[in-house]
Amino acid sequence: RPFLVLADALTRRGIAVLRYDDRDFGRQDEVFMATSADLAEDALAAVTFLRSRPEIAPGKIGLAGHSEGGLIAPMLASREKGIAFIVLLAGPGLRGDRILKLQSLAALKHSGLDAAAVEKEGATLEKIYQIIQSEPENDTANSKLEAMLRENLASVDDEQREQALAMFQGRVQMLLTPWFRYFISYDPRPALTKVSCPVLAVIGEKDFQVPPRENLPAIESALKEGGNRDFLVKELPGLNHLLQPCETGMIDEYSAIETTISPDALKLIGDWLAARTAK
């Protein structure tokens, strides 16, 4: 729904919008095979389609991506010189493993877990990512992950250990997908240094999935390093990952918030785009 509202707001300002689902959207098995690089090719296909439309100005076509889409947009813009602008909505500036670790630890702190337990979980996550990144064969990676977990559970009783192992095996299928393997190893900063078109990057102050304090400076630093002179990097007060006004920013709050997307965010995005498409 946030993207419907955003598309409507932009269309009302004379900015045409093409929206489409990711190729894996709606899969019941939740096994995501397409990587972010694959999805960048889909975005290029969308751009190519728009260029064929007589009612679209081919020199004013840009990309707006949310979350992972905010990683894909600079990936494409860094090599496709015809992209007129990119808008990164809660897009990451850090490598995927760091993003996921920050997410997990924020959720654990919010749940009330003590600092020592949070630190221990952080160390476990780093080991999991290191095994996945260093072992390309799924069977071997699975064996190493199970061995690591058994070692971590050495002090608990047999019943608890087997329950934990069963739960973990339910997650392994996702952890070893092409999407996950690619995501945890991809660093968006090299692509950002090669983006020469105008860039708008916004993240909500209370976004725990892509925390602004770690990600916005990384995005800004990469753009500056690449010599980009037309960009705005901004933290939006009081907003969550979906750019909604919120209390905590946690996922369980999203559906309870009446505002689909902040009017202030809509105005900022619309004003910035209007200034770059009106020329």
PDB file of N, CA, C and O in Angstrom, residues 7 13 51 57 69-70 76 87-88 95 115 124 126 134 148 164 178 182 188 205-206 211 214 217-218 235 257 275:
ATOM      1  N   ALA A   7       2.875   6.142  -5.671  1.00  0.00           N
ATOM      2  CA  ALA A   7       2.648   6.206  -7.118  1.00  0.00           C
ATOM      3  C   ALA A   7       1.529   7.187  -7.450  1.00  0.00           C
ATOM      4  O   ALA A   7       1.631   7.980  -8.391  1.00  0.00           O
ATOM      5  N   ARG A  13       1.247  14.646  -9.769  1.00  0.00           N
ATOM      6  CA  ARG A  13       2.169  15.751 -10.059  1.00  0.00           C
ATOM      7  C   ARG A  13       2.742  15.650 -11.472  1.00  0.00           C
ATOM      8  O   ARG A  13       3.686  16.339 -11.813  1.00  0.00           O
ATOM      9  N   ARG A  51      11.108   3.286 -22.225  1.00  0.00           N
ATOM     10  CA  ARG A  51      11.721   4.026 -23.332  1.00  0.00           C
ATOM     11  C   ARG A  51      10.983   3.803 -24.649  1.00  0.00           C
ATOM     12  O   ARG A  51      11.102   4.608 -25.565  1.00  0.00           O
ATOM     13  N   ALA A  57       9.030  10.647 -21.584  1.00  0.00           N
ATOM     14  CA  ALA A  57      10.256  11.337 -21.994  1.00  0.00           C
ATOM     15  C   ALA A  57      11.444  10.419 -21.706  1.00  0.00           C
ATOM     16  O   ALA A  57      11.764  10.184 -20.532  1.00  0.00           O
ATOM     17  N   GLY A  69      15.263  -2.638  -2.960  1.00  0.00           N
ATOM     18  CA  GLY A  69      15.168  -1.837  -4.179  1.00  0.00           C
ATOM     19  C   GLY A  69      16.096  -0.639  -4.151  1.00  0.00           C
ATOM     20  O   GLY A  69      16.566  -0.177  -5.196  1.00  0.00           O
ATOM     21  N   GLY A  70      16.368  -0.140  -2.941  1.00  0.00           N
ATOM     22  CA  GLY A  70      17.315   0.951  -2.782  1.00  0.00           C
ATOM     23  C   GLY A  70      18.757   0.507  -2.921  1.00  0.00           C
ATOM     24  O   GLY A  70      19.662   1.342  -2.986  1.00  0.00           O
ATOM     25  N   LEU A  76      22.096  -0.601 -10.809  1.00  0.00           N
ATOM     26  CA  LEU A  76      21.785  -0.402 -12.223  1.00  0.00           C
ATOM     27  C   LEU A  76      22.283   0.954 -12.715  1.00  0.00           C
ATOM     28  O   LEU A  76      22.876   1.052 -13.789  1.00  0.00           O
ATOM     29  N   VAL A  87      16.023   7.262  -6.520  1.00  0.00           N
ATOM     30  CA  VAL A  87      15.484   7.571  -5.199  1.00  0.00           C
ATOM     31  C   VAL A  87      15.617   6.314  -4.345  1.00  0.00           C
ATOM     32  O   VAL A  87      15.072   5.262  -4.694  1.00  0.00           O
ATOM     33  N   LEU A  88      16.338   6.421  -3.256  1.00  0.00           N
ATOM     34  CA  LEU A  88      16.577   5.286  -2.359  1.00  0.00           C
ATOM     35  C   LEU A  88      15.717   5.487  -1.115  1.00  0.00           C
ATOM     36  O   LEU A  88      15.983   6.377  -0.299  1.00  0.00           O
ATOM     37  N   ARG A  95      27.117  -3.507   3.696  1.00  0.00           N
ATOM     38  CA  ARG A  95      27.029  -4.869   3.183  1.00  0.00           C
ATOM     39  C   ARG A  95      25.901  -5.617   3.883  1.00  0.00           C
ATOM     40  O   ARG A  95      25.580  -5.343   5.047  1.00  0.00           O
ATOM     41  N   ALA A 115      22.178  -7.314  27.677  1.00  0.00           N
ATOM     42  CA  ALA A 115      23.279  -6.937  26.797  1.00  0.00           C
ATOM     43  C   ALA A 115      24.219  -8.101  26.495  1.00  0.00           C
ATOM     44  O   ALA A 115      24.689  -8.258  25.368  1.00  0.00           O
ATOM     45  N   THR A 124      27.239 -15.195  17.242  1.00  0.00           N
ATOM     46  CA  THR A 124      26.709 -16.370  16.541  1.00  0.00           C
ATOM     47  C   THR A 124      26.323 -16.025  15.108  1.00  0.00           C
ATOM     48  O   THR A 124      26.624 -16.777  14.167  1.00  0.00           O
ATOM     49  N   GLU A 126      27.564 -13.700  13.231  1.00  0.00           N
ATOM     50  CA  GLU A 126      28.784 -13.508  12.443  1.00  0.00           C
ATOM     51  C   GLU A 126      29.357 -14.853  11.995  1.00  0.00           C
ATOM     52  O   GLU A 126      29.831 -14.987  10.867  1.00  0.00           O
ATOM     53  N   SER A 134      31.949 -18.524   3.099  1.00  0.00           N
ATOM     54  CA  SER A 134      33.182 -19.252   2.788  1.00  0.00           C
ATOM     55  C   SER A 134      32.936 -20.642   2.206  1.00  0.00           C
ATOM     56  O   SER A 134      33.857 -21.244   1.650  1.00  0.00           O
ATOM     57  N   MET A 148      28.182 -26.109  14.312  1.00  0.00           N
ATOM     58  CA  MET A 148      28.353 -24.895  15.111  1.00  0.00           C
ATOM     59  C   MET A 148      27.225 -24.762  16.128  1.00  0.00           C
ATOM     60  O   MET A 148      27.447 -24.451  17.302  1.00  0.00           O
ATOM     61  N   ALA A 164      15.861 -26.964  19.222  1.00  0.00           N
ATOM     62  CA  ALA A 164      16.591 -25.846  18.613  1.00  0.00           C
ATOM     63  C   ALA A 164      17.130 -26.230  17.243  1.00  0.00           C
ATOM     64  O   ALA A 164      17.086 -25.441  16.296  1.00  0.00           O
ATOM     65  N   PRO A 178      20.198 -18.751  -3.239  1.00  0.00           N
ATOM     66  CA  PRO A 178      21.035 -17.802  -3.988  1.00  0.00           C
ATOM     67  C   PRO A 178      20.809 -16.365  -3.553  1.00  0.00           C
ATOM     68  O   PRO A 178      21.762 -15.581  -3.476  1.00  0.00           O
ATOM     69  N   TYR A 182      23.871 -14.085  -1.954  1.00  0.00           N
ATOM     70  CA  TYR A 182      24.290 -12.862  -2.654  1.00  0.00           C
ATOM     71  C   TYR A 182      24.137 -11.657  -1.739  1.00  0.00           C
ATOM     72  O   TYR A 182      25.047 -10.817  -1.641  1.00  0.00           O
ATOM     73  N   PRO A 188      27.000  -2.275  -1.271  1.00  0.00           N
ATOM     74  CA  PRO A 188      26.488  -1.305  -2.245  1.00  0.00           C
ATOM     75  C   PRO A 188      27.406  -0.116  -2.483  1.00  0.00           C
ATOM     76  O   PRO A 188      27.203   0.638  -3.445  1.00  0.00           O
ATOM     77  N   GLU A 205      13.938   7.855  10.874  1.00  0.00           N
ATOM     78  CA  GLU A 205      14.718   7.910  12.115  1.00  0.00           C
ATOM     79  C   GLU A 205      14.592   6.637  12.929  1.00  0.00           C
ATOM     80  O   GLU A 205      15.557   6.183  13.559  1.00  0.00           O
ATOM     81  N   LYS A 206      13.405   6.005  12.913  1.00  0.00           N
ATOM     82  CA  LYS A 206      13.155   4.818  13.735  1.00  0.00           C
ATOM     83  C   LYS A 206      13.166   3.527  12.920  1.00  0.00           C
ATOM     84  O   LYS A 206      12.632   2.510  13.363  1.00  0.00           O
ATOM     85  N   PRO A 211      19.011   0.823   9.680  1.00  0.00           N
ATOM     86  CA  PRO A 211      19.203   1.932  10.615  1.00  0.00           C
ATOM     87  C   PRO A 211      19.884   3.137   9.957  1.00  0.00           C
ATOM     88  O   PRO A 211      20.917   2.990   9.297  1.00  0.00           O
ATOM     89  N   GLU A 214      23.813   4.285  10.725  1.00  0.00           N
ATOM     90  CA  GLU A 214      24.896   3.522  10.105  1.00  0.00           C
ATOM     91  C   GLU A 214      24.869   3.610   8.583  1.00  0.00           C
ATOM     92  O   GLU A 214      25.921   3.627   7.938  1.00  0.00           O
ATOM     93  N   PRO A 217      25.300   7.752   6.494  1.00  0.00           N
ATOM     94  CA  PRO A 217      26.666   8.240   6.310  1.00  0.00           C
ATOM     95  C   PRO A 217      27.451   7.419   5.284  1.00  0.00           C
ATOM     96  O   PRO A 217      28.280   7.977   4.546  1.00  0.00           O
ATOM     97  N   ALA A 218      27.186   6.106   5.223  1.00  0.00           N
ATOM     98  CA  ALA A 218      27.872   5.251   4.246  1.00  0.00           C
ATOM     99  C   ALA A 218      27.463   5.627   2.825  1.00  0.00           C
ATOM    100  O   ALA A 218      28.301   5.674   1.908  1.00  0.00           O
ATOM    101  N   GLU A 235      17.682  11.944   6.977  1.00  0.00           N
ATOM    102  CA  GLU A 235      16.972  11.138   7.971  1.00  0.00           C
ATOM    103  C   GLU A 235      15.636  11.816   8.247  1.00  0.00           C
ATOM    104  O   GLU A 235      15.590  13.022   8.509  1.00  0.00           O
ATOM    105  N   ILE A 257      -0.581   0.940  12.233  1.00  0.00           N
ATOM    106  CA  ILE A 257      -0.470   2.377  11.990  1.00  0.00           C
ATOM    107  C   ILE A 257      -1.431   2.782  10.877  1.00  0.00           C
ATOM    108  O   ILE A 257      -1.426   2.194   9.801  1.00  0.00           O
ATOM    109  N   ALA A 275      11.567  18.768  -9.302  1.00  0.00           N
ATOM    110  CA  ALA A 275      12.643  19.690  -9.657  1.00  0.00           C
ATOM    111  C   ALA A 275      13.583  19.090 -10.689  1.00  0.00           C
ATOM    112  O   ALA A 275      14.255  19.829 -11.442  1.00  0.00           O
TER     113      ALA A 275
END
